[in-house]
mmCIF file of C-alpha atoms in Angstrom:
data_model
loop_
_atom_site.group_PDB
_atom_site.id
_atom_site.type_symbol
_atom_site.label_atom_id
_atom_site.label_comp_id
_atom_site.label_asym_id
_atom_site.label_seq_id
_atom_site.Cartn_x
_atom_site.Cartn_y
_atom_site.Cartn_z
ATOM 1 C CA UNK A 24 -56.415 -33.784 -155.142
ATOM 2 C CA UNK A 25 -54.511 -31.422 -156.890
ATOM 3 C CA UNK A 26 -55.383 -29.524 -160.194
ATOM 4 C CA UNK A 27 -53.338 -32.254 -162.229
ATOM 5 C CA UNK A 28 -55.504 -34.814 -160.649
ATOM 6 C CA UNK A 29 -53.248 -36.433 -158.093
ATOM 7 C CA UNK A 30 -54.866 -38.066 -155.205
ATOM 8 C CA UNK A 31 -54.471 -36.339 -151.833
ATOM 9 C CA UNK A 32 -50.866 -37.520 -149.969
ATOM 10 C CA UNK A 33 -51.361 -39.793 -147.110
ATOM 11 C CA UNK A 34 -48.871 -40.570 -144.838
ATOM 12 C CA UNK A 35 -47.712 -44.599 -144.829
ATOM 13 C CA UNK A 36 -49.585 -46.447 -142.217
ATOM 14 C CA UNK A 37 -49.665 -50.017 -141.515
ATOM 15 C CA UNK A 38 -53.411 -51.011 -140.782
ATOM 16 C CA UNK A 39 -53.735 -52.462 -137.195
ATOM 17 C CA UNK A 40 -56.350 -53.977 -134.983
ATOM 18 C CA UNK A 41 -57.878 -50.825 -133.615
ATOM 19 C CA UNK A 42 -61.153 -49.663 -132.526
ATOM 20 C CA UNK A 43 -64.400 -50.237 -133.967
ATOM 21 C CA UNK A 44 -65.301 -48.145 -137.415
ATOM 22 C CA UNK A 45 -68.037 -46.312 -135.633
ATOM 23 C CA UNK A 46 -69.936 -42.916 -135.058
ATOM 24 C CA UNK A 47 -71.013 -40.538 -132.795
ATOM 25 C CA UNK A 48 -73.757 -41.480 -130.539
ATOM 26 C CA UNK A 49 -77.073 -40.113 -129.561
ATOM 27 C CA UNK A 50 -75.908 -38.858 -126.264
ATOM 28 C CA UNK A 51 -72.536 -37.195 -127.132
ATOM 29 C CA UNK A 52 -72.543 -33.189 -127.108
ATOM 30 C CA UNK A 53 -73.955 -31.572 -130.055
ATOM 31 C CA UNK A 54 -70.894 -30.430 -131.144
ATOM 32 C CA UNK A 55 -70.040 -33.579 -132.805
ATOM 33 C CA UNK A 56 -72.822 -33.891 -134.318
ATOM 34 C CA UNK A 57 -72.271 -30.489 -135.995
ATOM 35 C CA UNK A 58 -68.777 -30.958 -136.973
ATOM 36 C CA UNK A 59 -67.557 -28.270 -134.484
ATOM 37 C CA UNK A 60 -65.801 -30.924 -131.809
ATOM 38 C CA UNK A 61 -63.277 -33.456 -132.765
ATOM 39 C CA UNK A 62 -65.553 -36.958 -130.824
ATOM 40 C CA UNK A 63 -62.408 -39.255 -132.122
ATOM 41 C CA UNK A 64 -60.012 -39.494 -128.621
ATOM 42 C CA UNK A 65 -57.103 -38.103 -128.820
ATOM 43 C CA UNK A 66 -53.680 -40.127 -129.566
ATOM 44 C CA UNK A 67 -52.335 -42.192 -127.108
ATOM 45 C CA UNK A 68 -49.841 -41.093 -125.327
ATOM 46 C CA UNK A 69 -48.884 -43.974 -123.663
ATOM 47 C CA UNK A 70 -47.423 -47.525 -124.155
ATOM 48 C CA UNK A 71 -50.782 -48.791 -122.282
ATOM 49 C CA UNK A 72 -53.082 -47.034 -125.042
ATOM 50 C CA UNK A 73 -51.314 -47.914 -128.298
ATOM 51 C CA UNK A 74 -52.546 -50.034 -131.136
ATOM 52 C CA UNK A 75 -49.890 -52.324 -130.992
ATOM 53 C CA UNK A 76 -51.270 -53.266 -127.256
ATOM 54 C CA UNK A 77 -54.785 -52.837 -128.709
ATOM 55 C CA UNK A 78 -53.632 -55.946 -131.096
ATOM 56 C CA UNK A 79 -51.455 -57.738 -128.400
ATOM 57 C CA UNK A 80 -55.145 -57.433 -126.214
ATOM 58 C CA UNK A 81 -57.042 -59.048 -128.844
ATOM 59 C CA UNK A 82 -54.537 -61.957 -129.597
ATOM 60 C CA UNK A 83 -54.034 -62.338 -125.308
ATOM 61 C CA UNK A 84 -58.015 -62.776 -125.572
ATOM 62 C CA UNK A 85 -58.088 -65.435 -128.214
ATOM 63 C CA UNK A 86 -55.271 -67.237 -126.994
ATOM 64 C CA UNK A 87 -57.404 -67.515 -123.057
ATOM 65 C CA UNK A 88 -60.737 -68.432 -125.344
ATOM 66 C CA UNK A 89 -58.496 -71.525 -126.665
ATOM 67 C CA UNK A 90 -56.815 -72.597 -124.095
ATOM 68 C CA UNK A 91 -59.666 -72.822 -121.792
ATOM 69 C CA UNK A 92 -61.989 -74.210 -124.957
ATOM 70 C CA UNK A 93 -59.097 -77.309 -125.453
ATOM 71 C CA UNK A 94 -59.350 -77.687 -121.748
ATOM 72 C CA UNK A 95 -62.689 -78.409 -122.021
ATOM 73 C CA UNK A 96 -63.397 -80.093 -124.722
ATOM 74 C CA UNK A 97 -61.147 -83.051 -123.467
ATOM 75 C CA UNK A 98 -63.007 -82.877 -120.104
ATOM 76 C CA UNK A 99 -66.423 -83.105 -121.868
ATOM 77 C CA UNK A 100 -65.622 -86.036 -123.984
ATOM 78 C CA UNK A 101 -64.446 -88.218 -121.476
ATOM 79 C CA UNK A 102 -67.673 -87.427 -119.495
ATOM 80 C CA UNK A 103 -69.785 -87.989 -122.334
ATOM 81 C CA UNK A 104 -68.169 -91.342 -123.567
ATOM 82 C CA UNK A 105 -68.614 -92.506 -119.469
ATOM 83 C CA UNK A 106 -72.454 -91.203 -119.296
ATOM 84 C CA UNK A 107 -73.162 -91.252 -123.202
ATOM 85 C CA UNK A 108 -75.063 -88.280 -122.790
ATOM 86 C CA UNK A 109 -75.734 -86.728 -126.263
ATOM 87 C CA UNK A 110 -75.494 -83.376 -124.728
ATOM 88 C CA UNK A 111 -72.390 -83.670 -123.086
ATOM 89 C CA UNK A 112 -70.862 -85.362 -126.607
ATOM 90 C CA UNK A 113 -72.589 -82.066 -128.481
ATOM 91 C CA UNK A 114 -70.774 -79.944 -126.036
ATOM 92 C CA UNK A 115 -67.922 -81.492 -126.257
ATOM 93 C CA UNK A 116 -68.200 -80.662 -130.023
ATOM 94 C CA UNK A 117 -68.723 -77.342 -129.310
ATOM 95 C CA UNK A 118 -65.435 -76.790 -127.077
ATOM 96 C CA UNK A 119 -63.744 -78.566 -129.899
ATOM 97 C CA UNK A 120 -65.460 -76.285 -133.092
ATOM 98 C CA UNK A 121 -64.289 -73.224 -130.426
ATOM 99 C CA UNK A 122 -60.590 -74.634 -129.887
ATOM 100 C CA UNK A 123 -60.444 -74.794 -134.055
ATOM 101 C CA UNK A 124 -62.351 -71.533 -134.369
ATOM 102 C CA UNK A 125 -59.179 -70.034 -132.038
ATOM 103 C CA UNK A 126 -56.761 -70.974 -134.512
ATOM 104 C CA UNK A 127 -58.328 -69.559 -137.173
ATOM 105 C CA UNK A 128 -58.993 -65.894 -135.300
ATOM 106 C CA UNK A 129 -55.133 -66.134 -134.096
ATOM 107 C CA UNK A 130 -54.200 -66.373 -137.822
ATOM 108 C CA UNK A 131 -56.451 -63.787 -138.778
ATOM 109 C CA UNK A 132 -54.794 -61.648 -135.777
ATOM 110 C CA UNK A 133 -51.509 -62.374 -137.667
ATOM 111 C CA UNK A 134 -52.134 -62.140 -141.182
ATOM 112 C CA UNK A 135 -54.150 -59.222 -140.911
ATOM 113 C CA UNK A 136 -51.416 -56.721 -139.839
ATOM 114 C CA UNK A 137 -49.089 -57.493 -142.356
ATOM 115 C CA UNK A 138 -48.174 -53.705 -144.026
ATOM 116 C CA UNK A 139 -48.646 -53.387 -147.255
ATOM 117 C CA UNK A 140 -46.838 -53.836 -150.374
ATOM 118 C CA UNK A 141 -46.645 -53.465 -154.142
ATOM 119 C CA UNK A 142 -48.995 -56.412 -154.794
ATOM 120 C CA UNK A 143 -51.325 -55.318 -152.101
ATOM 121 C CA UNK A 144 -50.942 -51.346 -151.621
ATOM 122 C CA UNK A 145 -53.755 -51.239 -149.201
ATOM 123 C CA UNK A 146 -52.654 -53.664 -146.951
ATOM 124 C CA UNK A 147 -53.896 -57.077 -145.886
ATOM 125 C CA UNK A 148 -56.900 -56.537 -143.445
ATOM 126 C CA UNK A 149 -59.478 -57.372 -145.464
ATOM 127 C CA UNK A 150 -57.548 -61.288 -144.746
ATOM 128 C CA UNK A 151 -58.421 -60.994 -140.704
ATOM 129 C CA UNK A 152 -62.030 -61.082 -142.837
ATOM 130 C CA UNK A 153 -61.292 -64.301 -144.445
ATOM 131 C CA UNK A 154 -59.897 -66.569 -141.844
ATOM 132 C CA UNK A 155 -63.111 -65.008 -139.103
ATOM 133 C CA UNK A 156 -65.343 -66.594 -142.144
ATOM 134 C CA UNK A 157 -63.748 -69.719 -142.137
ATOM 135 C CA UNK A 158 -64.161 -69.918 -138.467
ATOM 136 C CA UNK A 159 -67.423 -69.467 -138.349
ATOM 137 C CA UNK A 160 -67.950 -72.254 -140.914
ATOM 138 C CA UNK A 161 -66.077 -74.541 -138.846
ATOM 139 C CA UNK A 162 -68.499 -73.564 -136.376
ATOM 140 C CA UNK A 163 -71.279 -74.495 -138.008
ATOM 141 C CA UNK A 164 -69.772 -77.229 -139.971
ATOM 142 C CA UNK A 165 -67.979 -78.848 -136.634
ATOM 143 C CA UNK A 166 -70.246 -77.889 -134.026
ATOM 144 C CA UNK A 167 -73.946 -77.268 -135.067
ATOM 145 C CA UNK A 168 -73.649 -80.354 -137.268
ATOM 146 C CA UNK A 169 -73.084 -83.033 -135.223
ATOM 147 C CA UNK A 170 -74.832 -81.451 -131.987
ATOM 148 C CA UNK A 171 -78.030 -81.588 -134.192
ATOM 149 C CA UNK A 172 -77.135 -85.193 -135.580
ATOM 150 C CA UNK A 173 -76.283 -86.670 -132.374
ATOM 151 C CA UNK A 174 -79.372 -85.037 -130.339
ATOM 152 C CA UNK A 175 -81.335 -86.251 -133.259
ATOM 153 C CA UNK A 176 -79.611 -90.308 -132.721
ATOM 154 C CA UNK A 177 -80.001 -90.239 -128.799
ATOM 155 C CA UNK A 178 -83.792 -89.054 -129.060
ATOM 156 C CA UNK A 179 -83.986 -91.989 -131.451
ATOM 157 C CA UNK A 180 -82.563 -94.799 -129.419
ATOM 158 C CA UNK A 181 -82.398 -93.456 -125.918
ATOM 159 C CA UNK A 182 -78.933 -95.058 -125.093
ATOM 160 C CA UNK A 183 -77.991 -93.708 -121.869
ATOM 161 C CA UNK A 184 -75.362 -94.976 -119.315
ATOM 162 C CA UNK A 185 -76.685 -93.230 -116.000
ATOM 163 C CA UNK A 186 -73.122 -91.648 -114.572
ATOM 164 C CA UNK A 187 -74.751 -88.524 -114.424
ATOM 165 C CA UNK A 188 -72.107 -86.956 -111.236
ATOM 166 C CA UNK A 189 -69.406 -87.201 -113.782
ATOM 167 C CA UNK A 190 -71.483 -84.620 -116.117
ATOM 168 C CA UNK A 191 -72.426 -82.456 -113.765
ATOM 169 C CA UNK A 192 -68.846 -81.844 -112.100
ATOM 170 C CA UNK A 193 -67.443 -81.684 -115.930
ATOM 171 C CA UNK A 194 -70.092 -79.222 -116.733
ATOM 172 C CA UNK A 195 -69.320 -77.568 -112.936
ATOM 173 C CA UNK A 196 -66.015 -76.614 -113.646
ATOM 174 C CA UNK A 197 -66.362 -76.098 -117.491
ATOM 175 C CA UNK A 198 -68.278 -73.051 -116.732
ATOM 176 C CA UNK A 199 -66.191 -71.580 -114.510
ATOM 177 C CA UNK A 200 -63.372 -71.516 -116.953
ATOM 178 C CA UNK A 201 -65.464 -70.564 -119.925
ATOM 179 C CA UNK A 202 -66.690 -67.460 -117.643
ATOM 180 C CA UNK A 203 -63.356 -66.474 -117.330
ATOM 181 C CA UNK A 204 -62.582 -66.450 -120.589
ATOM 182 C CA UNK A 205 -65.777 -64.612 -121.665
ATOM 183 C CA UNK A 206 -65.010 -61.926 -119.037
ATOM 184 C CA UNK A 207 -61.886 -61.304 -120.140
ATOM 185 C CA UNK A 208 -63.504 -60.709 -124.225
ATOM 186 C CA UNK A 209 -66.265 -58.543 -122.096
ATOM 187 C CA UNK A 210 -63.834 -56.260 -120.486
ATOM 188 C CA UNK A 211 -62.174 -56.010 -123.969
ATOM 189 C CA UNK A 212 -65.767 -54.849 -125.470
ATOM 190 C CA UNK A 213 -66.395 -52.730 -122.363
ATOM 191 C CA UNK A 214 -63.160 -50.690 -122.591
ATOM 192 C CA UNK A 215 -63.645 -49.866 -126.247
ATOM 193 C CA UNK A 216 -67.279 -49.333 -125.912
ATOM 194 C CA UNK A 217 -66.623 -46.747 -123.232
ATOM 195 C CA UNK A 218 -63.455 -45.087 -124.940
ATOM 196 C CA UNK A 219 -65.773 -44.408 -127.952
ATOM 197 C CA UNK A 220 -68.612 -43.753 -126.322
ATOM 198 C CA UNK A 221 -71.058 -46.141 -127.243
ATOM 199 C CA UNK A 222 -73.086 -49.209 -126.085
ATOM 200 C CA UNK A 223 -71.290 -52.630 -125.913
ATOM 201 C CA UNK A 224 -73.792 -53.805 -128.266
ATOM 202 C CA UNK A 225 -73.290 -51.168 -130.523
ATOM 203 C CA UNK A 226 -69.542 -51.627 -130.352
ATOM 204 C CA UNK A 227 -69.846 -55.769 -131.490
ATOM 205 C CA UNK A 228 -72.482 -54.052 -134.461
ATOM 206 C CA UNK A 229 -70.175 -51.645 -135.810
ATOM 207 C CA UNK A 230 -66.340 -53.207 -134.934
ATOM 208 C CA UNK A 231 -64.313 -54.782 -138.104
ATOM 209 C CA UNK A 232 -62.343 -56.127 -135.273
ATOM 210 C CA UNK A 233 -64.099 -60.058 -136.147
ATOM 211 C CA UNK A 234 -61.944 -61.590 -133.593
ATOM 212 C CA UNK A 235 -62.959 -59.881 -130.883
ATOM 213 C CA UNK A 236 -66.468 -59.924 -131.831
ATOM 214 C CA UNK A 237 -66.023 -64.266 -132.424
ATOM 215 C CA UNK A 238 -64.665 -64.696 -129.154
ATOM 216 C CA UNK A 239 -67.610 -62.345 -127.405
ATOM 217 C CA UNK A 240 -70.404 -64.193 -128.692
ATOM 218 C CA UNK A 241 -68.608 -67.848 -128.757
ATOM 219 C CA UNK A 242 -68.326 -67.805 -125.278
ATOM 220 C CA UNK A 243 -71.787 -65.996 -124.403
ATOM 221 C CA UNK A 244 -73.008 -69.403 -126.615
ATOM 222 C CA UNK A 245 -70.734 -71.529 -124.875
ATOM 223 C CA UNK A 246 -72.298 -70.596 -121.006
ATOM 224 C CA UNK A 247 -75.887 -70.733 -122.629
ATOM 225 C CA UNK A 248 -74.847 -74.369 -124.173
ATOM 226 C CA UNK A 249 -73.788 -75.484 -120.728
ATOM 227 C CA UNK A 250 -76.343 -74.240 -118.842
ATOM 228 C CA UNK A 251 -79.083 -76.071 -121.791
ATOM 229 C CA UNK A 252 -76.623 -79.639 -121.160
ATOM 230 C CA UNK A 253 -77.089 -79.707 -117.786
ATOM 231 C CA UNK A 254 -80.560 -78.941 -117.952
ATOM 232 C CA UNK A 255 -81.378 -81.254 -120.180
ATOM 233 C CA UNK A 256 -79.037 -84.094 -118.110
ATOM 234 C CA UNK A 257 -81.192 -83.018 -115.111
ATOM 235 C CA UNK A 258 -84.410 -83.968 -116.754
ATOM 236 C CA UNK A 259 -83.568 -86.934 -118.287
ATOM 237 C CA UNK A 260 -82.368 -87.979 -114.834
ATOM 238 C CA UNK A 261 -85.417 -86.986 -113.124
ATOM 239 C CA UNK A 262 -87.991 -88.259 -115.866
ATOM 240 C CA UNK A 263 -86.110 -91.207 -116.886
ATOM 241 C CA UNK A 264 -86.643 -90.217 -120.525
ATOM 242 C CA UNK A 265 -83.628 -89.540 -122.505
ATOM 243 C CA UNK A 266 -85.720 -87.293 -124.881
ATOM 244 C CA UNK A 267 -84.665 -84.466 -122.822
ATOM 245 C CA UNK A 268 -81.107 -84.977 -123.387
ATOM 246 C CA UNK A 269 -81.412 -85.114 -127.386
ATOM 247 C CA UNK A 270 -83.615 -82.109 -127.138
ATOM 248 C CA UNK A 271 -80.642 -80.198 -125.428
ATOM 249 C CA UNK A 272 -78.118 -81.382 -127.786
ATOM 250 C CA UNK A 273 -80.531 -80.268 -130.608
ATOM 251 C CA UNK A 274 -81.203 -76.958 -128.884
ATOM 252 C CA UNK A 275 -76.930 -76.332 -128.361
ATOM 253 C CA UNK A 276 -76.387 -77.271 -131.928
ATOM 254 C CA UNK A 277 -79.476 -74.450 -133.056
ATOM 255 C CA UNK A 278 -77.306 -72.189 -130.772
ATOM 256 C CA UNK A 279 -74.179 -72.687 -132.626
ATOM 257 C CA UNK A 280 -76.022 -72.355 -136.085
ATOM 258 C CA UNK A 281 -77.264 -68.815 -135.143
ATOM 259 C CA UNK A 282 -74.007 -67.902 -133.537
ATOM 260 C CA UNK A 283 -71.759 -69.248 -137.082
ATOM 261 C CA UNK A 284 -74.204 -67.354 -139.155
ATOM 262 C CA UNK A 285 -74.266 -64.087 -137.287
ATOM 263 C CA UNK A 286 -70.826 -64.241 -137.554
ATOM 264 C CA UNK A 287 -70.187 -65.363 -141.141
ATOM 265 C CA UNK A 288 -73.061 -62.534 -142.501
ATOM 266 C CA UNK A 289 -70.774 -59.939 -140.542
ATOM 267 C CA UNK A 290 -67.545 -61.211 -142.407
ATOM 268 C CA UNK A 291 -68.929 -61.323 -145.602
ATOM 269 C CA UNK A 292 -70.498 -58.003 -145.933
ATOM 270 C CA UNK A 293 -66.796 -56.847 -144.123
ATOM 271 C CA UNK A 294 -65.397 -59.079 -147.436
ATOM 272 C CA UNK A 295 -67.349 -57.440 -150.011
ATOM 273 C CA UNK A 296 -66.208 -54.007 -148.644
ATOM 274 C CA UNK A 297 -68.773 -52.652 -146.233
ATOM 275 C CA UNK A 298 -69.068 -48.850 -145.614
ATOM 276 C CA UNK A 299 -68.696 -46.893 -142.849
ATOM 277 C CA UNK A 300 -72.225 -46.554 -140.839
ATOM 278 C CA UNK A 301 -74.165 -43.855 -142.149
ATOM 279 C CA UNK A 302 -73.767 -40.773 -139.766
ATOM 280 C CA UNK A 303 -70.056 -41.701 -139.666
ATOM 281 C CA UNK A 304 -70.579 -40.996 -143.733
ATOM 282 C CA UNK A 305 -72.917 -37.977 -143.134
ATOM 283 C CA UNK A 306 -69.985 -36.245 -140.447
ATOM 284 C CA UNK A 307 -67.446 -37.009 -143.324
ATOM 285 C CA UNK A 308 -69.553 -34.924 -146.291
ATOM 286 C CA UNK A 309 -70.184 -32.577 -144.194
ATOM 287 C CA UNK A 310 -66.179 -31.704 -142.731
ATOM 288 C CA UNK A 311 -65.514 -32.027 -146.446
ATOM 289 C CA UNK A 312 -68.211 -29.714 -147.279
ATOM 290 C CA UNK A 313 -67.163 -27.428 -144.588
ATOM 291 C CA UNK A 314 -63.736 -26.338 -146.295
ATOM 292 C CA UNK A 315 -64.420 -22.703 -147.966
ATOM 293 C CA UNK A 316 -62.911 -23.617 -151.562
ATOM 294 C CA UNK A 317 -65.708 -26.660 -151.664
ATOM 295 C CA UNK A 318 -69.117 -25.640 -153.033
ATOM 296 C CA UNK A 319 -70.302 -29.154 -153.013
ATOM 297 C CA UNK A 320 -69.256 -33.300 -152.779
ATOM 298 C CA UNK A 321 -71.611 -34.930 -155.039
ATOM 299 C CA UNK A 322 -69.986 -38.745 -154.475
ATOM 300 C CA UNK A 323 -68.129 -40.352 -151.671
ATOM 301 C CA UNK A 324 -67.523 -43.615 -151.402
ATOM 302 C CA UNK A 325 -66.171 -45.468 -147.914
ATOM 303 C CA UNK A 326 -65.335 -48.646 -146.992
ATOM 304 C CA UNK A 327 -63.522 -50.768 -143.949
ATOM 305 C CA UNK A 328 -60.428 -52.069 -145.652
ATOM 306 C CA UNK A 329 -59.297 -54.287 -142.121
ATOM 307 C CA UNK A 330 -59.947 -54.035 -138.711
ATOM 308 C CA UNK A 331 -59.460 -50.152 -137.777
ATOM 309 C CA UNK A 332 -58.638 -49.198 -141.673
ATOM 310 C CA UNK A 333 -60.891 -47.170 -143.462
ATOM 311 C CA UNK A 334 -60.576 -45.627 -147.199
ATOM 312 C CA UNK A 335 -62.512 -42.338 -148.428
ATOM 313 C CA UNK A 336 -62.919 -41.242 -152.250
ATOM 314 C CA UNK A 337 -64.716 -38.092 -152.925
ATOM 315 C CA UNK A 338 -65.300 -36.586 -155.984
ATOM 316 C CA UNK A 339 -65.404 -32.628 -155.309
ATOM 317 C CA UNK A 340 -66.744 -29.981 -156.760
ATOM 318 C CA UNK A 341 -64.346 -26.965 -155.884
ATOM 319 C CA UNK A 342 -64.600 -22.896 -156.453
ATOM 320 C CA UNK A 343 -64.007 -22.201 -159.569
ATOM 321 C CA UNK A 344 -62.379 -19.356 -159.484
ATOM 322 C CA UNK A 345 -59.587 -20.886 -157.346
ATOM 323 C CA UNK A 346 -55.877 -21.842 -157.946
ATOM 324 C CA UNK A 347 -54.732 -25.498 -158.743
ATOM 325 C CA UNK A 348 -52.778 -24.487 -155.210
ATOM 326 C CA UNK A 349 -55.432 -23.527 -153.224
ATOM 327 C CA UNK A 350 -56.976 -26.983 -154.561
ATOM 328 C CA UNK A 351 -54.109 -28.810 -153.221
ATOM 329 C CA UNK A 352 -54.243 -26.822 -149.888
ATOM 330 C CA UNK A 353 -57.904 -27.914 -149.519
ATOM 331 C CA UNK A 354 -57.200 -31.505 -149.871
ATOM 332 C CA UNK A 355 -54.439 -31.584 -147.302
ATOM 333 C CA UNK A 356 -57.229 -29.594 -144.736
ATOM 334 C CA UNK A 357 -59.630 -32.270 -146.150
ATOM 335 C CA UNK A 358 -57.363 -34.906 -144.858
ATOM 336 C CA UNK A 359 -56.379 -33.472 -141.847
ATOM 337 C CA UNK A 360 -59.687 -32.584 -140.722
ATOM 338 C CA UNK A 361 -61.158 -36.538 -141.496
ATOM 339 C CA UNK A 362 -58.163 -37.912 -139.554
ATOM 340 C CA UNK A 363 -58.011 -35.783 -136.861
ATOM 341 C CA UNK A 364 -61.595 -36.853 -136.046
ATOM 342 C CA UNK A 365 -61.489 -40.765 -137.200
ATOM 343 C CA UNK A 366 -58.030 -41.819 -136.863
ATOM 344 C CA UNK A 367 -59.336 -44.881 -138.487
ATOM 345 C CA UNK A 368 -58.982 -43.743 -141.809
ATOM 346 C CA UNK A 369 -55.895 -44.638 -143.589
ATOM 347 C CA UNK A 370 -56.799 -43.400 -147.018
ATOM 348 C CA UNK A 371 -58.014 -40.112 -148.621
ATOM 349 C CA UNK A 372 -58.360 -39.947 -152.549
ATOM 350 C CA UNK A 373 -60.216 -36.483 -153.640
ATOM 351 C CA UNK A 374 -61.344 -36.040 -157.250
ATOM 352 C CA UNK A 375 -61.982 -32.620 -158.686
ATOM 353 C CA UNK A 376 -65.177 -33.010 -160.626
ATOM 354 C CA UNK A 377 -67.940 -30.522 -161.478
ATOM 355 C CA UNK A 378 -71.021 -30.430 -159.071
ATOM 356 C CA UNK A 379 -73.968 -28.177 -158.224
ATOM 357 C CA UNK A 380 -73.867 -26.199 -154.769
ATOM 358 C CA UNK A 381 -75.049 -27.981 -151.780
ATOM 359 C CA UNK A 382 -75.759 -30.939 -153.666
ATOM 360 C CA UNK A 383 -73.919 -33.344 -151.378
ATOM 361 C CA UNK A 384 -73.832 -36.941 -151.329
ATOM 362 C CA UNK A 385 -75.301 -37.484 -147.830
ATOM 363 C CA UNK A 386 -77.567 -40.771 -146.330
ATOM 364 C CA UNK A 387 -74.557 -43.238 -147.955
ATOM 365 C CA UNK A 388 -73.205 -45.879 -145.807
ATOM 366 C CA UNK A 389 -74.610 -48.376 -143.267
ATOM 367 C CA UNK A 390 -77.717 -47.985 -141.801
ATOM 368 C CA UNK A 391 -77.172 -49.503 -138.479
#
């Protein structure tokens, strides 16, 4: 900021899909901790490490997910109108929700790299937000819905035409393809995980990247669903009962309900205009606190503007016996310094503001 009160220049960046919004973790060196090493990796270098084939990843994982989902669901209808099992119907709902769900991601894939514009100066991420919500009401709308309703109907009147082979095979070979497709959104989660140093389940706590995250735990639900059909075919073939098959529609259709409201909490709180998680927050006041001119940064304020996009406001408290230049010379190290060790963050407005020493605005953010 400089002594006129002009924010702190930023070069023009287009938001992309990048890595998660995330900070150091317990077992990286010290260093990072302290705000003497840099734990952000350094640029790529490389065509293989850029964000444009970070994005071109993510849409080549949502486009397997609903190709194999469409797949799928065609092969689990027509084996659930030949046996009328209510669990092969609910899972055919399921592959159907997932195929919709897809589309939805892919658009939010699309939408959400648009660069911004005069109408929308911070870009358009906060849409790849909007269109992962709506997925995961179709989810739970589509799939959890009539899973539950149907189990609920077959447990009811037991209706049951016995060609259990056909399920099985269908179920067989649907598993196979929906593995593929979840290893694919696994490798995705490992790779980042591991270039940022963190656990894969810290990664799909802390990534803005929805899509990924949708695809991860769609398919993880999708194996479990099969895995509760076919068990719940098995029994009702053994037993005789078809109480066993409603139950397992019932039970896939909970599934889906806890899976579309993970998802849709995570988008909303994204929507509102989550902050960075809180020792992310605590590194940033403290390299701002770091420069010599600052005595103190009484108020800063983050939050994930799209998937990899991050904005910081400050209001500093410098020396006052410095120049309105050496002001402006501190908010360029300010921004250098917070990119160089997130590259995530797009944004950096600093307002001069009086302050008391040391009193820093620390603890702010996410607690996750």
């Amino acid at each position: 900021m400089t002594a006129e009160g002009k924010p702190a220049r930023v070069p023009e960046q287009t938001p992309t899909a990048g890595p998660p919004l995330t900070e150091p973790d317990d077992h990286l060196p010290a260093g990072v901790a302290g705000g003497s090493a840099l734990p952000a990796p350094a640029e790529p270098t490389s065509p293989a490490g850029s964000s444009d084939d970070k994005g071109n990843e993510s849409v080549g994982t949502v486009v397997v997910a609903g190709l194999a989902n469409l797949a799928i669901a065609a092969a689990k209808l027509v084996a659930g109108m030949l046996s009328g099992s209510a669990a092969m119907l609910s899972e055919a709902a399921h592959s159907l929700a997932d195929t919709v769900t897809e589309v939805f991601l892919f658009v939010a894939l699309r939408r959400g790299t648009k660069e911004p514009d005069e109408e929308h100066p911070f870009g358009y991420g906060k849409e790849s937000f909007v269109w992962a919500f709506i997925a995961a009401l179709f989810t739970f709308i589509g799939g959890a819905g009539f899973s539950i309703y149907h189990g609920v109907t077959t447990i009811i009147s037991g209706e049951h035409s016995g060609q259990f082979l056909v399920s099985y095979v269908v179920l067989e070979v649907s598993f196979l393809a929906e593995g593929t497709s979840f290893l694919k959104a696994q490798r995705q989660v490992t790779g980042e995980s591991r270039r940022w140093n963190i656990s894969r389940r810290r990664f799909l706590r802390l990534t803005s990247d929805t899509t990924v995250k949708a695809v991860y735990f769609e398919d993880a639900a999708a194996l479990i669903g099969l895995i509760l059909a076919a068990a719940g075919i098995a029994l009702s073939q053994i037993t005789g009962s078809e109480l066993w098959d409603g139950v397992a529609s019932i039970a896939i259709g909970l599934l889906l309900l806890v899976v579309a409201t993970v998802l849709a909490r995570a988008n909303v709180s994204l929507l509102v205009g989550r902050a960075v998680p809180r020792r992310m927050h605590n590194q940033i006041a403290d390299d701002l606190a770091g420069i010599p001119v600052v005595t103190a940064v009484p108020t800063l304020l983050t939050m994930q503007l799209g998937p990899g996009a991050i904005l910081v406001a400050a209001k500093v408290d410098f020396d006052d016996e410095v120049s309105g230049a050496e002001i402006e010379a501190a908010s360029d190290e300010a921004e250098r310094r917070l990119r160089s060790r997130y590259p995530g963050i797009r944004y950096v407005f600093l307002d001069p503001t009086r302050g008391r020493a040391a009193r820093d605005h620390r603890d702010g953010g996410v607690d996750i």
